[in-house]
Coordinates of C-alpha atoms in Angstrom, one line a residue:
P1 CA -18.8 -22.7 -31.9
S2 CA -18.6 -20.9 -28.7
V3 CA -20.8 -17.8 -28.2
V4 CA -19.0 -14.6 -26.8
W5 CA -21.3 -12.5 -24.6
P6 CA -20.5 -9.1 -23.4
G7 CA -20.2 -10.2 -19.9
D8 CA -17.3 -12.5 -20.5
A9 CA -14.8 -9.7 -19.7
V10 CA -15.7 -10.5 -16.1
D11 CA -13.9 -13.5 -16.3
K12 CA -10.4 -11.5 -17.0
A13 CA -11.1 -9.3 -13.8
P14 CA -8.5 -9.9 -11.0
V15 CA -9.2 -12.4 -8.5
C16 CA -8.5 -10.7 -5.1
D17 CA -8.4 -12.5 -1.9
N18 CA -10.7 -10.3 0.4
R19 CA -10.0 -12.6 3.4
S20 CA -6.3 -12.0 3.9
R21 CA -5.7 -8.7 5.8
P22 CA -2.5 -7.1 5.1
K23 CA 0.3 -6.8 7.8
I24 CA 3.2 -4.3 7.8
T25 CA 6.2 -5.9 9.4
K26 CA 8.9 -3.2 8.6
V27 CA 9.2 0.2 7.0
A28 CA 12.8 1.4 6.2
P29 CA 14.5 3.7 6.6
D30 CA 12.7 4.9 9.9
P31 CA 13.3 7.7 10.8
M32 CA 12.6 9.2 7.4
K33 CA 12.3 12.8 5.7
P34 CA 9.8 14.1 3.1
G35 CA 11.1 13.1 -0.2
D36 CA 12.8 9.9 1.0
K37 CA 12.0 6.6 -0.8
V38 CA 10.8 3.9 1.8
T39 CA 10.3 0.4 1.4
I40 CA 7.3 -1.0 3.2
Q41 CA 7.6 -4.8 3.9
G42 CA 4.9 -7.2 5.2
E43 CA 2.3 -9.9 4.4
N44 CA -0.8 -10.3 2.3
F45 CA -0.3 -7.2 -0.1
G46 CA -1.8 -9.1 -2.8
T47 CA -1.3 -8.6 -6.7
K48 CA -0.7 -5.3 -8.2
E49 CA -4.4 -5.3 -9.5
C50 CA -5.7 -5.9 -5.9
F51 CA -3.5 -3.4 -4.2
H52 CA -5.3 0.0 -3.5
G53 CA -2.6 2.3 -2.2
V54 CA -0.5 3.7 0.5
S55 CA -1.2 6.8 2.5
F56 CA 1.0 8.8 5.3
G57 CA -0.7 10.9 8.0
S58 CA -2.7 10.9 11.0
G59 CA -5.9 10.0 9.0
G60 CA -4.6 6.7 7.9
G61 CA -7.1 6.6 5.0
M62 CA -8.6 8.8 2.7
D63 CA -7.6 12.2 4.7
G64 CA -3.9 11.0 4.7
A65 CA -1.2 12.3 2.3
K66 CA -1.1 10.3 -0.9
P67 CA 2.3 9.4 -1.9
S68 CA 3.7 8.1 -5.1
F69 CA 4.1 4.4 -4.5
K70 CA 5.0 1.2 -6.5
H71 CA 3.6 -2.3 -5.8
V72 CA 6.8 -4.5 -6.0
N73 CA 5.3 -7.9 -5.1
E74 CA 3.1 -9.5 -2.5
T75 CA 5.3 -8.6 0.3
T76 CA 7.0 -5.2 -0.6
V77 CA 5.8 -1.8 -1.7
E78 CA 7.9 1.2 -2.2
A79 CA 6.8 4.7 -1.5
T80 CA 8.0 8.3 -1.7
V81 CA 7.3 10.2 1.7
P82 CA 5.0 13.2 1.1
D83 CA 5.7 16.7 2.5
L84 CA 4.7 16.0 6.2
K85 CA 5.4 17.8 9.5
P86 CA 8.1 16.4 11.5
G87 CA 7.0 14.1 14.3
L88 CA 5.3 10.8 14.6
S89 CA 3.0 9.9 11.8
R90 CA 1.4 6.8 10.3
V91 CA 1.9 4.8 7.1
N92 CA -1.1 3.0 6.0
V93 CA -1.4 0.1 3.3
V94 CA -4.7 -0.6 1.8
T95 CA -5.6 -3.8 0.0
G96 CA -8.7 -5.9 -1.2
G97 CA -8.4 -7.6 2.2
G98 CA -8.5 -4.4 4.4
S99 CA -5.7 -2.0 5.5
A100 CA -2.7 -2.2 8.0
Q101 CA -0.9 0.8 9.7
T102 CA 2.1 1.4 11.7
I103 CA 3.8 4.5 13.3
I104 CA 6.9 6.1 11.8
L105 CA 9.0 9.0 12.6
I106 CA 9.2 11.9 10.1
Q107 CA 12.2 14.1 10.6
A108 CA 12.6 17.8 9.2
K109 CA 14.1 18.0 5.7

């Protein structure tokens, strides 16, 4: 008979590839307005369990505006543009392998 140890749950944790850095190849539409739903396409976004998030704003990280987002697959994420000032801004994608960012244009509502 097999013995079950409390630590066996670790075997079910997601296996994330921390060596593959994400890359953003396209954000559409661009330019965009606050409230718009955008599609972020790229490479190495990983699985849903390994995807950390999307942010908009000059901080590109923790101090950026946090939008709602949906991890579609390893190459696509959908996000809603938060209420940002018009002008050039950044969109940042964070995964287990690191982060990637690109410049986008925010238009007035």
